Amino acid sequence: MMGDFCDIFTAAMSSSHPPPFKKAVATRYIMAAAQNPLLERSLQMMECTMQLALSSEDKLVVELSWNVFDAWSANYDHFESFFSIKKISTLLQNVFQNPANVVAMIAKVLERTKSTSNHCYEDLCSTCARNIAGFVEHNPRYDALSKLCVLIHAFPEVLPKDERLSYFCMSLIKSISQFKPPGRPIDVIDYIATVPRVFSPLLVNSWKIGGFNLCRLCLETVFELISAPINEDRTVSLALGAVINIFPGALMESSIEEIAHDTLVSDNTLLNTLRHMINWLAWPNIKIISSWTNYFLDCLDIAERYDLLDRIAMESVPKLVDRLKSRNMRKSNFEVLEFLLKRYQHSEIPFHAILEKVSAIYSSVVTESTAEGKEFLSRFSELLRFLVRLHRRPADSYEPILKLIGTEAVSDDIFESFRALAWMKKRIVQKSCSVLMAKKSFAEKTGLQNDHNTCFLNSVIQAFYMCDNLVEQLLTTKFPRNAVTLTSIQLLFAFLRFSKRSSINCDWFEKEATPSSFIRGNQEDASELFNHLVDLLMEQEKLLPSEHFIFEGFYGSQNCISRCLSCGNEVSRRIPYAELSLHFKNGAALERTTASTSKVSSSKNSDDARCLLLEDMLSHYFEKEQLEGDCRYSCENCQSDQNGEKFVLMSETPKFLRITLNRFTYSDLVSCKIMTEVNIPRTVVLPLQREDDQSIDVFCLFAVIVHCGRNTNSGHYYCIARHPRIFDWTMVTELDVSTLDRNTDFFVDRWLKFDDETISNSSFDELSSRLGRTPYILLYSKVTDGIFSSSETGLCNLEARVPPDVMKEVETDNQKYLMEIESRNRLFSTRDVKPSKSNRWNNDDDDDGGPQPSNKFDEIPRMVY
């Protein structure tokens, strides 16, 4: 009878009956599970439904079977009897149609056993650790392995140990290389975002446990996979390229050099490797791979493998050009295309192969109307002008592209500098120190290195550093020894100002400035860090006898007023604030169309019908909150609860107003991000109420911290800023509030983008939200205080006023840096030339980032290829 009970359910689910019939049957069986069935029947039903959930190809049958299984496994004693150690081993060792459900079932088992503090939890984890690597090897599917990564994160005890960890990591890499993207576009978007976010941290954590040899073994596995020929039956998934950038740079660099110079490695093997790397560039917004591809190509030139360079240039240039139409692929593919065409100068064939595609690329980019698009077209046009001059032909041969790029010829200086990049020439190394020394970044700024997800810290420091007058006071003040954070940030700003390096490492400052709750290596919230840092500096500022520049710079005060609507009694509390935290009402409130905001019509960001105004969010901040119902006001005068209202009046404003847009919310303990665009004004006016006196303060935007990503624990931060320098003092001295507009600008419109080590030109237009990049923290400088510098940088003639012990540390590191450059020059003059790291990163940076702990990847053993 019991067997018949299970057979009937199996027959119903396997039949050709319509879905309503199957749902009705499943409902009956779920109801039967609530009648306290016998253990034997429960075990049979769990086995029956589990097999259907794991093996059926019908999605409805899988769903219904899973629901019935949940119902029959509700009794914990029955559940524990069913999931024995042997059962878990069988699930992990066999191959099922739906392996993702295997992971889900094991997660359910571990969750239940762990919550009951049952001793069998450890046995179950040990069983999983023994069998999980084989499961990964035999189930190379994205849905199953992504869930497995989440399971390991929740239950770290199931991660294999010792030799099994090596087997697990290699199996995971091989399985990722076999991933197939989902069919639906909406699932593809999630797939692109999830692959690097889920698999990369697991591999990095495994390497921390297994050490450097495990990391090197995984890289060998990657090279083994991508060195095989590409064909229809076997191709390496693009997903592998999305996680490849987690390998240490020193290990990648040394491995590429060895492979390129190893005469035992055939040209076909190297060609297959480069083909796969160029294929990886089709992954949207992929990073690092383009730099490593270019480094690989340069190593092949030094190794004089010219036939291989010929083949890769001929077949790759058309493919790279086709991808330039896609905004998400353009940057990385153009870096490799530009690298190839500037160096492959002995033949015009690759250049001529792209001529007919140039017009379509221009049309595609122009329609985007973005700052990135304009920058790309400028670089692309310069490249084309160089190639037109290099491969001279009759004028009508290039007439179609000359209409797009203009007839202006490339300058002689640029032409000669590009000519010097040509491949297939013997390289001559200059012994001059100035050739190999890394120059400081754009606008004489020093970048900050990002070694372990410190972009949240870097962006805050770089925004802080643009508060010119405050930084000047920090640099020139002598602090007591017990003001540890003040002395640390003073030294950091001294390095940013006076270091000869293009970028520095500030690990030592991270330990001092971040809250104890922050976990090293994790992405953290920049706003929380900014608040903590400012509070810490202000507390230590109290140790100074008279200086209060931190408090005056970042702190204001406001009156929080509660009023009884019955008797009119008011209670006012004056409280300090360091930021204005603006919320999105109902997730994205205050939405209004551009038709109702005439003042915004001239702004480039006002075209979005669902774009919010920062002014509206500020108005919402100062709105009166009604105290009614359960939240009635407890009036001391009436001695009872009465209807009331609560509101805020600004009494004092700081010199640097910090506004945070609270984009992050939490639902079921999961961080979510509100992506609604906020139209940011250049100028903000705040009303002030001091006793009976009413006035206003005017602020002008000078720095924005931007967050890219979907939640606080992932993504990337960077800063767009300018020096708060007045370009027309009459605008301040003759300020007329009635003429002020949200687009009124008091400062020189020269914006910079601080992206960790990279500092480049930017613009106000880049602050519009797009592709997950959203302004998060806004810094405005008070115009009505007249605190602005008239110098080019806002920090002039400082060196003589900085405390001698601070300058001594900076000068010592500068001398060390020059000695490193001289030593490197001597090394290059006594051995065969190899490409410098600057080729790899596409800039002039070739330093080690200043004083920091030794790197365990400095000495790399030979790569087994």
Coordinates of C-alpha atoms in Angstrom, one line a residue, residues 580 582-583 589-590 592 597-601 603 606 611-623 659 661 677-687 699 740-744 764 778 780:
L580 CA 22.8 65.8 5.6
L582 CA 18.8 62.5 2.4
H583 CA 16.3 59.6 2.0
A589 CA 9.8 59.6 -4.1
L590 CA 9.6 63.2 -5.1
R592 CA 8.5 64.7 -11.1
T597 CA 10.8 71.9 -13.5
S598 CA 11.4 74.8 -15.8
K599 CA 14.7 75.7 -14.2
V600 CA 16.1 72.3 -15.0
S601 CA 15.2 72.4 -18.6
S603 CA 20.5 71.0 -17.7
S606 CA 17.0 66.8 -16.9
C611 CA 14.8 62.1 -12.5
L612 CA 14.7 63.5 -8.9
L613 CA 15.9 67.0 -8.0
L614 CA 18.4 67.3 -5.1
E615 CA 16.5 70.5 -4.1
D616 CA 13.3 68.4 -3.6
M617 CA 15.1 65.9 -1.5
L618 CA 16.5 68.8 0.7
S619 CA 13.0 70.2 1.0
H620 CA 11.7 66.8 2.1
Y621 CA 14.5 66.8 4.8
F622 CA 13.1 70.1 6.2
E623 CA 9.4 69.2 5.9
I659 CA 25.3 65.4 1.6
L661 CA 22.1 60.2 -0.8
E677 CA 18.8 59.3 -10.9
V678 CA 19.2 62.5 -8.9
N679 CA 19.8 65.7 -10.8
I680 CA 22.6 67.4 -9.0
P681 CA 22.9 71.2 -9.0
R682 CA 26.1 73.1 -9.1
T683 CA 24.8 75.5 -6.5
V684 CA 22.7 74.8 -3.3
V685 CA 21.1 77.4 -1.1
L686 CA 20.3 76.6 2.6
P687 CA 18.1 78.7 4.8
F699 CA 27.3 76.4 -1.5
L740 CA 21.1 82.6 -8.4
D741 CA 20.2 79.5 -10.4
R742 CA 20.9 75.9 -9.7
N743 CA 23.4 75.9 -12.6
T744 CA 25.3 79.0 -11.3
F764 CA 30.4 67.8 -14.5
L778 CA 28.3 65.2 -2.5
Y780 CA 29.7 71.5 -1.4

